[in-house]
Amino acid sequence: MQRDFIKRLYFSACLCALCSVFMAGKLKAQQSSTATGISKVFNPAIGVNGLFLGTYTDLEEDDSEVEGDGHDLGGDAFRTGLHIQELEIGLRAVVDPYFKAAFLLAMHDVGSIEIEEMFLQTTRLPRGFGITVGKFYLPFGKQNRLHTHAFPMIDMPWIHASLLGNDGLNDVAVQLSYLAPLPWYSEVSLAAFDPGDESVFVTANNKDLGYVVNWRNLWDITSSTTLEWGISWAGAKTARADSMETLLSPFGHGNRIAGADESKTGLNIIGSDITLKHVSTNYHSWDFSTEYLQGIAATDKKVEAQLGGITAYSRYQLNRRWWVQGRADMLGLPLTGNSGRGESVEALETGDTPWRITVGPALVLSEFTVIRLQYDYMDRIIENPENRVLLQLNITFGAHPAHTY
């Protein structure tokens, strides 16, 4: 009798254990499934970012700098008024043990919607190698790799807008990267890309590709301070008139170029950037960064045009939520060229360099909400100076991946 009781107790305990396992598995399945019964683990992470912008500028509507000529530092979003600077919808997912993927749509100032990025990236290649295929921001310099909502300031640096365009180098490409086995972070990236219609590298032949090389290094100076340095090159064989237009238009010399000239010119852009960054646990972080770019249009025989410029910014965290920041831009370092009619273009006298100063505070309520106020003073030398005030609300909801360091 006692033996039968023990058997019943044993089988009852086993039955309760099995029921507990079954119910736990069913509850977990319900939590990870949609209403259709399909597991949520197969759905991509979805995130949305909105940039809302209020702008005031003292330039008149008929001034050339606000007519959207490709070198107006942002186009319509920087006219006086209220704007949606950008709306970005992103989907990201791990495809399988070998690939991860991203798909991002962007809309600028209530304009057309475009595919900003759509790429596959390897995750398990051996010996530090990685491959990225699709449409993405090419690994050129520091600023070009950032999405608009991750810019240090509200708008793009002057030299980047002039040489790389308002959308930056963002084309269909294949990229090979290699993380060297060194005591510090050192990565080399090589990319071949197909210049699109909006790229500064408009090739003279549809079969021509452009190329990018980037070498990036990061050293730990202390446990909370790092030094980053990188050098970059991008180049392609472009139509001569297009190359000259890219380099000379920011100073009003585009109309002097012989547009019928269909000969090829090598358009090369070189750059170097340095960033010093300090991350503090007591809300007193800061960073300083400077980047120099120079565009060179050259044939086998001579250099036909050059445009260089530098940008530098610094940010300091006052307390948990408030930052102050500033930036300086200079163009025309150097600016030389030939109009195609035998005329030498030397637009700037010694010491007469276009420049811009940017200052303002930022209220960082959380990693999902930021309010920034920015004042710009731009002295273009050959045009009227501009005073501009920008107020931006930066909102993110949904999945929010980490920004580039």
CSV table of C-alpha atoms in Angstrom, one decimal:
chain,number,residue,atom,x,y,z
A,1,MET,CA,0.0,0.0,0.0
A,2,GLN,CA,2.8,2.4,0.9
A,3,ARG,CA,4.6,1.3,-2.3
A,4,ASP,CA,1.6,2.1,-4.5
A,5,PHE,CA,1.3,5.6,-2.9
A,6,ILE,CA,4.9,6.3,-3.6
A,7,LYS,CA,4.4,5.3,-7.3
A,8,ARG,CA,1.4,7.5,-7.6
A,9,LEU,CA,3.3,10.4,-6.0
A,10,TYR,CA,6.2,9.8,-8.4
A,11,PHE,CA,4.1,9.7,-11.5
A,12,SER,CA,2.1,12.8,-10.4
A,13,ALA,CA,5.3,14.7,-9.9
A,14,CYS,CA,6.6,13.7,-13.4
A,15,LEU,CA,3.2,14.7,-14.9
A,16,CYS,CA,3.3,18.1,-13.2
A,17,ALA,CA,6.9,18.7,-14.5
A,18,LEU,CA,5.9,17.8,-18.1
A,19,CYS,CA,2.9,20.1,-17.9
A,20,SER,CA,5.1,22.9,-16.6
A,21,VAL,CA,7.6,22.5,-19.4
A,22,PHE,CA,4.7,22.4,-22.0
A,23,MET,CA,3.0,25.5,-20.6
A,24,ALA,CA,6.3,27.4,-20.4
A,25,GLY,CA,7.1,26.5,-24.1
A,26,LYS,CA,3.6,27.5,-25.2
A,27,LEU,CA,3.9,30.9,-23.3
A,28,LYS,CA,7.3,31.6,-24.9
A,29,ALA,CA,5.9,30.7,-28.3
A,30,GLN,CA,3.0,33.1,-27.8
A,31,GLN,CA,5.3,35.9,-26.7
A,32,SER,CA,7.5,35.5,-29.8
A,33,SER,CA,4.7,35.1,-32.3
A,34,THR,CA,2.4,37.5,-34.1
A,35,ALA,CA,-1.3,37.1,-34.4
A,36,THR,CA,-0.8,34.9,-37.5
A,37,GLY,CA,1.4,32.5,-35.6
A,38,ILE,CA,4.6,33.5,-37.3
A,39,SER,CA,7.6,34.0,-35.0
A,40,LYS,CA,8.7,37.5,-34.4
A,41,VAL,CA,12.3,36.5,-34.5
A,42,PHE,CA,12.1,36.5,-38.3
A,43,ASN,CA,10.9,40.2,-38.4
A,44,PRO,CA,13.5,42.9,-38.9
A,45,ALA,CA,14.1,45.6,-36.3
A,46,ILE,CA,12.3,48.7,-37.5
A,47,GLY,CA,13.3,52.3,-36.6
A,48,VAL,CA,12.1,55.7,-37.7
A,49,ASN,CA,13.9,59.0,-37.4
A,50,GLY,CA,12.5,62.5,-38.1
A,51,LEU,CA,14.3,65.8,-38.4
A,52,PHE,CA,12.1,68.8,-38.1
A,53,LEU,CA,13.7,72.1,-39.0
A,54,GLY,CA,12.9,75.8,-38.6
A,55,THR,CA,15.2,78.1,-40.6
A,56,TYR,CA,15.8,81.8,-40.9
A,57,THR,CA,18.2,83.4,-43.3
A,58,ASP,CA,18.8,87.0,-44.3
A,59,LEU,CA,19.5,86.1,-47.9
A,60,GLU,CA,16.9,87.1,-50.5
A,61,GLU,CA,15.0,84.5,-52.4
A,62,ASP,CA,16.6,85.5,-55.7
A,63,ASP,CA,20.2,85.1,-54.4
A,64,SER,CA,22.2,82.4,-56.2
A,65,GLU,CA,23.2,80.7,-53.0
A,66,VAL,CA,19.6,79.5,-52.2
A,67,GLU,CA,18.6,78.4,-55.7
A,68,GLY,CA,19.5,74.8,-55.3
A,69,ASP,CA,22.6,74.8,-57.5
A,70,GLY,CA,24.1,71.8,-55.8
A,71,HIS,CA,26.5,73.8,-53.6
A,72,ASP,CA,24.0,75.7,-51.4
A,73,LEU,CA,24.7,73.7,-48.3
A,74,GLY,CA,21.4,71.7,-48.2
A,75,GLY,CA,19.0,73.1,-50.8
A,76,ASP,CA,15.4,74.1,-49.9
A,77,ALA,CA,15.6,72.9,-46.3
A,78,PHE,CA,17.8,76.0,-45.5
A,79,ARG,CA,15.4,78.6,-46.9
A,80,THR,CA,13.5,80.6,-44.4
A,81,GLY,CA,10.5,78.6,-43.2
A,82,LEU,CA,9.5,75.3,-41.5
A,83,HIS,CA,10.7,72.1,-43.0
A,84,ILE,CA,11.0,68.3,-42.7
A,85,GLN,CA,14.7,68.1,-43.1
A,86,GLU,CA,14.7,64.4,-43.4
A,87,LEU,CA,12.4,61.4,-42.6
A,88,GLU,CA,14.2,58.1,-42.4
A,89,ILE,CA,12.7,54.6,-42.1
A,90,GLY,CA,15.1,51.7,-41.4
A,91,LEU,CA,14.8,48.0,-41.3
A,92,ARG,CA,17.7,45.9,-40.0
A,93,ALA,CA,18.1,42.2,-39.4
A,94,VAL,CA,20.5,39.3,-39.0
A,95,VAL,CA,19.8,37.2,-42.1
A,96,ASP,CA,21.6,34.0,-41.0
A,97,PRO,CA,24.9,33.1,-39.3
A,98,TYR,CA,26.8,34.6,-42.3
A,99,PHE,CA,25.0,37.9,-43.2
A,100,LYS,CA,23.3,40.9,-41.7
A,101,ALA,CA,21.2,43.3,-43.8
A,102,ALA,CA,19.9,46.9,-43.7
A,103,PHE,CA,17.2,48.7,-45.8
A,104,LEU,CA,16.7,52.4,-45.3
A,105,LEU,CA,14.3,54.8,-47.1
A,106,ALA,CA,14.7,58.5,-46.8
A,107,MET,CA,12.6,61.6,-47.7
A,108,HIS,CA,14.1,65.1,-47.8
A,109,ASP,CA,12.0,68.2,-47.2
A,110,VAL,CA,8.7,66.5,-48.3
A,111,GLY,CA,10.3,65.5,-51.6
A,112,SER,CA,10.6,62.2,-53.3
A,113,ILE,CA,11.4,59.1,-51.4
A,114,GLU,CA,14.7,57.4,-52.2
A,115,ILE,CA,16.5,54.2,-51.1
A,116,GLU,CA,19.2,55.7,-48.9
A,117,GLU,CA,20.9,52.3,-48.1
A,118,MET,CA,20.2,48.7,-48.9
A,119,PHE,CA,23.1,46.3,-48.3
A,120,LEU,CA,24.2,42.9,-47.2
A,121,GLN,CA,27.3,42.6,-44.9
A,122,THR,CA,29.2,39.5,-43.9
A,123,THR,CA,29.6,38.5,-40.3
A,124,ARG,CA,31.8,35.4,-40.2
A,125,LEU,CA,34.6,35.8,-42.7
A,126,PRO,CA,37.9,34.6,-41.2
A,127,ARG,CA,41.1,36.6,-40.5
A,128,GLY,CA,39.5,40.0,-40.1
A,129,PHE,CA,38.0,40.3,-43.6
A,130,GLY,CA,34.5,41.7,-44.3
A,131,ILE,CA,32.5,42.2,-47.5
A,132,THR,CA,29.6,44.7,-48.0
A,133,VAL,CA,27.5,44.6,-51.1
A,134,GLY,CA,24.6,47.0,-52.1
A,135,LYS,CA,24.0,50.7,-51.8
A,136,PHE,CA,25.5,52.4,-48.8
A,137,TYR,CA,27.6,55.4,-47.6
A,138,LEU,CA,31.1,54.7,-49.0
A,139,PRO,CA,34.0,54.6,-46.5
A,140,PHE,CA,35.5,58.0,-47.3
A,141,GLY,CA,36.6,60.1,-44.4
A,142,LYS,CA,34.7,60.6,-41.2
A,143,GLN,CA,31.7,62.9,-42.1
A,144,ASN,CA,30.6,61.0,-45.2
A,145,ARG,CA,29.8,57.8,-43.3
A,146,LEU,CA,27.3,59.6,-41.0
A,147,HIS,CA,23.5,59.7,-41.6
A,148,THR,CA,21.9,63.2,-41.3
A,149,HIS,CA,20.5,62.6,-37.9
A,150,ALA,CA,24.0,61.7,-36.6
A,151,PHE,CA,25.8,64.8,-37.9
A,152,PRO,CA,27.8,66.7,-35.3
A,153,MET,CA,26.0,69.9,-36.4
A,154,ILE,CA,22.6,70.4,-38.1
A,155,ASP,CA,24.1,70.6,-41.6
A,156,MET,CA,27.0,69.2,-43.6
A,157,PRO,CA,30.4,70.9,-43.6
A,158,TRP,CA,31.0,73.3,-46.4
A,159,ILE,CA,33.8,71.4,-48.2
A,160,HIS,CA,31.8,68.2,-48.1
A,161,ALA,CA,28.7,69.8,-49.7
A,162,SER,CA,30.9,71.3,-52.4
A,163,LEU,CA,33.0,68.3,-53.3
A,164,LEU,CA,30.8,65.3,-52.4
A,165,GLY,CA,27.3,66.8,-52.9
A,166,ASN,CA,24.5,67.3,-50.4
A,167,ASP,CA,23.9,63.5,-50.3
A,168,GLY,CA,27.6,62.5,-49.9
A,169,LEU,CA,29.2,59.5,-51.6
A,170,ASN,CA,26.3,57.1,-51.4
A,171,ASP,CA,26.2,54.6,-54.4
A,172,VAL,CA,25.9,51.0,-55.4
A,173,ALA,CA,29.2,49.4,-54.5
A,174,VAL,CA,31.1,46.4,-53.3
A,175,GLN,CA,33.5,46.9,-50.4
A,176,LEU,CA,36.2,44.7,-49.0
A,177,SER,CA,37.5,45.6,-45.5
A,178,TYR,CA,40.3,44.1,-43.4
A,179,LEU,CA,40.9,44.6,-39.7
A,180,ALA,CA,44.7,44.2,-39.2
A,181,PRO,CA,46.0,42.2,-36.3
A,182,LEU,CA,47.7,45.1,-34.6
A,183,PRO,CA,47.8,46.3,-31.0
A,184,TRP,CA,45.4,49.2,-32.0
A,185,TYR,CA,42.3,49.3,-34.2
A,186,SER,CA,43.4,49.5,-37.8
A,187,GLU,CA,41.1,48.9,-40.7
A,188,VAL,CA,41.7,49.2,-44.4
A,189,SER,CA,38.6,49.4,-46.8
A,190,LEU,CA,38.6,49.1,-50.6
A,191,ALA,CA,35.4,49.8,-52.6
A,192,ALA,CA,34.4,49.9,-56.2
A,193,PHE,CA,31.2,51.8,-56.9
A,194,ASP,CA,28.9,52.7,-59.8
A,195,PRO,CA,28.4,56.5,-59.8
A,196,GLY,CA,24.7,57.4,-60.0
A,197,ASP,CA,23.1,60.4,-61.7
A,198,GLU,CA,23.4,62.5,-58.6
A,199,SER,CA,27.0,61.6,-57.8
A,200,VAL,CA,29.9,64.1,-58.2
A,201,PHE,CA,31.6,61.3,-60.1
A,202,VAL,CA,29.5,61.4,-63.3
A,203,THR,CA,31.5,59.1,-65.5
A,204,ALA,CA,32.1,59.8,-69.1
A,205,ASN,CA,31.3,56.1,-70.0
A,206,ASN,CA,28.6,54.1,-68.3
A,207,LYS,CA,31.1,51.2,-68.0
A,208,ASP,CA,33.5,53.3,-65.9
A,209,LEU,CA,33.6,52.6,-62.2
A,210,GLY,CA,34.8,54.7,-59.3
A,211,TYR,CA,37.0,53.6,-56.5
A,212,VAL,CA,37.5,54.4,-52.8
A,213,VAL,CA,40.4,53.6,-50.4
A,214,ASN,CA,40.2,54.3,-46.7
A,215,TRP,CA,42.6,53.5,-43.9
A,216,ARG,CA,41.3,54.2,-40.4
A,217,ASN,CA,43.2,53.9,-37.0
A,218,LEU,CA,42.1,54.3,-33.4
A,219,TRP,CA,44.3,54.4,-30.3
A,220,ASP,CA,43.4,54.4,-26.7
A,221,ILE,CA,45.3,57.2,-25.0
A,222,THR,CA,43.6,56.6,-21.6
A,223,SER,CA,40.7,54.5,-20.5
A,224,SER,CA,38.3,57.3,-21.5
A,225,THR,CA,40.2,59.2,-24.3
A,226,THR,CA,40.8,58.0,-27.8
A,227,LEU,CA,42.6,59.4,-30.9
A,228,GLU,CA,41.3,58.5,-34.3
A,229,TRP,CA,43.1,59.2,-37.6
A,230,GLY,CA,42.2,58.3,-41.2
A,231,ILE,CA,43.2,59.0,-44.8
A,232,SER,CA,41.0,58.5,-47.8
A,233,TRP,CA,41.0,58.6,-51.6
A,234,ALA,CA,38.1,58.5,-54.1
A,235,GLY,CA,38.5,58.7,-57.9
A,236,ALA,CA,36.9,58.0,-61.3
A,237,LYS,CA,37.3,58.9,-64.9
A,238,THR,CA,34.7,61.6,-65.5
A,239,ALA,CA,33.6,63.9,-68.3
A,240,ARG,CA,36.0,66.9,-68.3
A,241,ALA,CA,33.1,69.5,-68.1
A,242,ASP,CA,31.6,67.7,-65.1
A,243,SER,CA,34.8,67.6,-63.2
A,244,MET,CA,35.4,71.3,-63.8
A,245,GLU,CA,31.8,72.1,-62.8
A,246,THR,CA,32.3,70.2,-59.5
A,247,LEU,CA,35.4,72.1,-58.6
A,248,LEU,CA,34.7,75.6,-59.9
A,249,SER,CA,31.0,76.1,-59.4
A,250,PRO,CA,31.1,77.0,-55.7
A,251,PHE,CA,32.7,80.3,-56.7
A,252,GLY,CA,30.5,81.1,-59.7
A,253,HIS,CA,32.9,79.9,-62.4
A,254,GLY,CA,30.7,77.1,-63.7
A,255,ASN,CA,29.4,79.2,-66.5
A,256,ARG,CA,32.9,79.8,-67.9
A,257,ILE,CA,33.4,76.1,-68.6
A,258,ALA,CA,33.1,74.8,-72.2
A,259,GLY,CA,30.2,72.4,-71.6
A,260,ALA,CA,30.6,70.7,-75.0
A,261,ASP,CA,34.0,69.3,-73.9
A,262,GLU,CA,33.4,65.5,-73.7
A,263,SER,CA,37.0,64.5,-73.0
A,264,LYS,CA,37.8,62.4,-70.0
A,265,THR,CA,39.5,63.8,-66.9
A,266,GLY,CA,40.5,62.0,-63.7
A,267,LEU,CA,38.6,63.4,-60.8
A,268,ASN,CA,40.3,62.5,-57.6
A,269,ILE,CA,39.3,63.5,-54.0
A,270,ILE,CA,41.8,63.0,-51.2
A,271,GLY,CA,41.1,63.6,-47.5
A,272,SER,CA,42.5,63.2,-44.0
A,273,ASP,CA,40.7,63.5,-40.6
A,274,ILE,CA,41.7,63.5,-37.0
A,275,THR,CA,39.4,63.1,-34.0
A,276,LEU,CA,40.2,63.3,-30.3
A,277,LYS,CA,37.4,62.1,-28.1
A,278,HIS,CA,36.9,61.9,-24.3
A,279,VAL,CA,33.9,60.0,-22.8
A,280,SER,CA,33.3,60.8,-19.1
A,281,THR,CA,31.0,59.2,-16.6
A,282,ASN,CA,30.3,62.5,-14.8
A,283,TYR,CA,28.6,64.2,-17.8
A,284,HIS,CA,31.6,66.2,-19.0
A,285,SER,CA,32.5,64.5,-22.3
A,286,TRP,CA,34.0,66.3,-25.2
A,287,ASP,CA,35.4,65.8,-28.7
A,288,PHE,CA,37.3,67.7,-31.3
A,289,SER,CA,37.6,66.7,-35.0
A,290,THR,CA,39.1,68.2,-38.1
A,291,GLU,CA,38.9,67.0,-41.7
A,292,TYR,CA,40.6,68.3,-44.9
A,293,LEU,CA,39.4,67.5,-48.4
A,294,GLN,CA,40.9,68.4,-51.8
A,295,GLY,CA,39.5,67.7,-55.2
A,296,ILE,CA,41.8,67.5,-58.2
A,297,ALA,CA,40.9,67.2,-61.8
A,298,ALA,CA,43.8,66.0,-63.9
A,299,THR,CA,44.7,64.6,-67.3
A,300,ASP,CA,47.8,62.6,-68.0
A,301,LYS,CA,49.6,65.8,-68.8
A,302,LYS,CA,48.6,68.3,-66.2
A,303,VAL,CA,46.4,69.3,-63.2
A,304,GLU,CA,43.4,71.3,-64.6
A,305,ALA,CA,41.6,72.3,-61.5
A,306,GLN,CA,41.8,72.1,-57.7
A,307,LEU,CA,39.5,72.9,-54.8
A,308,GLY,CA,40.4,72.3,-51.2
A,309,GLY,CA,38.8,73.1,-47.8
A,310,ILE,CA,38.9,72.3,-44.1
A,311,THR,CA,36.4,71.9,-41.4
A,312,ALA,CA,36.8,71.6,-37.6
A,313,TYR,CA,34.3,71.2,-34.8
A,314,SER,CA,34.3,70.8,-31.1
A,315,ARG,CA,31.6,69.8,-28.6
A,316,TYR,CA,31.5,69.9,-24.8
A,317,GLN,CA,29.0,68.4,-22.4
A,318,LEU,CA,28.0,70.8,-19.6
A,319,ASN,CA,25.8,68.4,-17.6
A,320,ARG,CA,23.5,65.5,-18.1
A,321,ARG,CA,21.4,67.1,-20.9
A,322,TRP,CA,23.2,70.2,-22.2
A,323,TRP,CA,26.0,70.5,-24.7
A,324,VAL,CA,27.6,73.4,-26.4
A,325,GLN,CA,29.2,73.1,-29.8
A,326,GLY,CA,31.0,75.1,-32.5
A,327,ARG,CA,32.5,74.6,-36.0
A,328,ALA,CA,34.7,76.5,-38.4
A,329,ASP,CA,34.8,76.0,-42.2
A,330,MET,CA,37.2,77.4,-44.9
A,331,LEU,CA,37.1,76.9,-48.6
A,332,GLY,CA,39.5,77.6,-51.4
A,333,LEU,CA,42.6,75.9,-50.0
A,334,PRO,CA,43.5,76.0,-52.9
A,335,LEU,CA,41.2,77.0,-55.7
A,336,THR,CA,42.8,77.0,-59.2
A,337,GLY,CA,41.6,75.9,-62.6
A,338,ASN,CA,41.3,76.5,-66.3
A,339,SER,CA,38.0,77.5,-67.9
A,340,GLY,CA,38.5,75.6,-71.1
A,341,ARG,CA,39.1,78.7,-73.1
A,342,GLY,CA,42.7,79.2,-72.2
A,343,GLU,CA,41.8,81.4,-69.2
A,344,SER,CA,43.3,80.7,-65.9
A,345,VAL,CA,40.8,80.8,-63.0
A,346,GLU,CA,42.4,82.1,-59.8
A,347,ALA,CA,39.3,83.4,-57.9
A,348,LEU,CA,40.8,84.2,-54.6
A,349,GLU,CA,43.6,86.5,-53.6
A,350,THR,CA,46.1,85.6,-50.9
A,351,GLY,CA,44.4,85.6,-47.5
A,352,ASP,CA,41.0,86.1,-49.1
A,353,THR,CA,39.3,82.8,-48.2
A,354,PRO,CA,35.6,82.1,-47.8
A,355,TRP,CA,34.8,81.0,-44.3
A,356,ARG,CA,31.9,80.1,-42.0
A,357,ILE,CA,31.5,80.1,-38.2
A,358,THR,CA,28.9,77.9,-36.5
A,359,VAL,CA,27.9,78.0,-32.8
A,360,GLY,CA,25.0,76.8,-30.7
A,361,PRO,CA,23.7,74.7,-27.8
A,362,ALA,CA,22.1,71.2,-27.8
A,363,LEU,CA,19.5,69.8,-25.4
A,364,VAL,CA,19.9,66.0,-25.3
A,365,LEU,CA,16.8,64.9,-23.5
A,366,SER,CA,17.6,61.2,-24.2
A,367,GLU,CA,19.3,59.2,-26.9
A,368,PHE,CA,15.9,59.3,-28.8
A,369,THR,CA,15.2,63.1,-28.5
A,370,VAL,CA,17.6,66.0,-29.2
A,371,ILE,CA,16.8,69.7,-29.7
A,372,ARG,CA,19.6,71.9,-31.3
A,373,LEU,CA,19.8,75.6,-31.9
A,374,GLN,CA,22.5,76.7,-34.4
A,375,TYR,CA,23.7,80.1,-35.7
A,376,ASP,CA,25.8,80.4,-38.9
A,377,TYR,CA,27.7,83.3,-40.3
A,378,MET,CA,29.0,82.7,-43.8
A,379,ASP,CA,31.3,85.1,-45.7
A,380,ARG,CA,31.6,83.8,-49.3
A,381,ILE,CA,33.9,86.7,-50.3
A,382,ILE,CA,32.4,86.8,-53.9
A,383,GLU,CA,28.8,86.9,-52.6
A,384,ASN,CA,27.0,88.7,-49.8
A,385,PRO,CA,27.6,87.4,-46.3
A,386,GLU,CA,24.7,85.3,-44.8
A,387,ASN,CA,23.4,85.1,-41.3
A,388,ARG,CA,21.4,82.0,-40.6
A,389,VAL,CA,19.6,80.5,-37.6
A,390,LEU,CA,18.5,76.9,-37.4
A,391,LEU,CA,16.3,75.1,-34.8
A,392,GLN,CA,16.1,71.3,-35.2
A,393,LEU,CA,14.1,68.6,-33.4
A,394,ASN,CA,15.6,65.2,-33.8
A,395,ILE,CA,13.2,62.3,-32.9
A,396,THR,CA,13.9,58.6,-33.1
A,397,PHE,CA,11.5,55.7,-32.2
A,398,GLY,CA,11.8,52.0,-32.7
A,399,ALA,CA,15.0,50.2,-33.1
A,400,HIS,CA,17.9,52.6,-32.6
A,401,PRO,CA,21.3,51.1,-33.6
A,402,ALA,CA,24.5,52.6,-32.2
A,403,HIS,CA,26.0,55.5,-34.2
A,404,THR,CA,29.4,55.4,-35.8
A,405,TYR,CA,32.0,56.0,-33.0
